[in-house]
């Protein structure tokens, strides 16, 4: 900036002053132009760690200390050189910080707890660190995304449970007055263990009441009426007694399985 004071008649008027601003770029001396130069420098790395690439661009610098200045200081030198497609690797030796991610890793389902009908399957679900899949504490994984550890299972329908099958009631043991009736009770099919049937086995004997006996009939019944004949043991046991012909071998079997022994004798 140049300042001028104007004088008139040999005297200076302090109230009048002119200022001029001169473009230094247009009036820079050659010596000043030689103080600056264009330099190709790297412009930013594409990665902050690991291996990246950086491009090369022209920069105006002061020669004595390499300080970057405005490009206008290098205008008298000529236009900036073109960098072309020049690129080079950068941050090759800078290690990136290790970033771990965590996820749930479910194991295989265990066998169903039941062989038939409704059961339950269970499995283990672990929290692991990727990519190594090392097991870590469950607090590192999101509990909201944890897979189920149990599920219902039904491999096969269970067969129907055998039921008690009562036979018809037999004749009353008396011809008049009070007597007894008996019937056969079996579990499921012939030979099915009684333990397979539910609790509450139906009764196999009951009392029966006929017309009141006359005095003569009462005396006859007391003398001639046989004792009630019915099976006192379980049907499966009496079935085995008749199968192995124990009715004729031992009176105790014949008395305990009276009805079954009578039927067996009638079939022979």
Short mmCIF file of C-alpha atoms in Angstrom, two decimals, residues 5 53 63 90 136 138 158 191 206 226 234 257:
data_model
loop_
_atom_site.label_atom_id
_atom_site.label_comp_id
_atom_site.label_asym_id
_atom_site.label_seq_id
_atom_site.Cartn_x
_atom_site.Cartn_y
_atom_site.Cartn_z
CA UNK A 5 0.38 13.63 0.87
CA UNK A 53 -3.37 -45.43 -1.30
CA UNK A 63 12.12 -23.06 -0.89
CA UNK A 90 0.43 -45.29 2.56
CA UNK A 136 -16.79 -66.15 25.64
CA UNK A 138 -22.77 -64.64 27.48
CA UNK A 158 -48.06 -93.75 21.85
CA UNK A 191 -52.14 -112.65 28.06
CA UNK A 206 -71.52 -109.65 43.36
CA UNK A 226 -72.72 -125.80 46.05
CA UNK A 234 -56.09 -112.37 38.38
CA UNK A 257 -59.37 -120.42 39.70
#
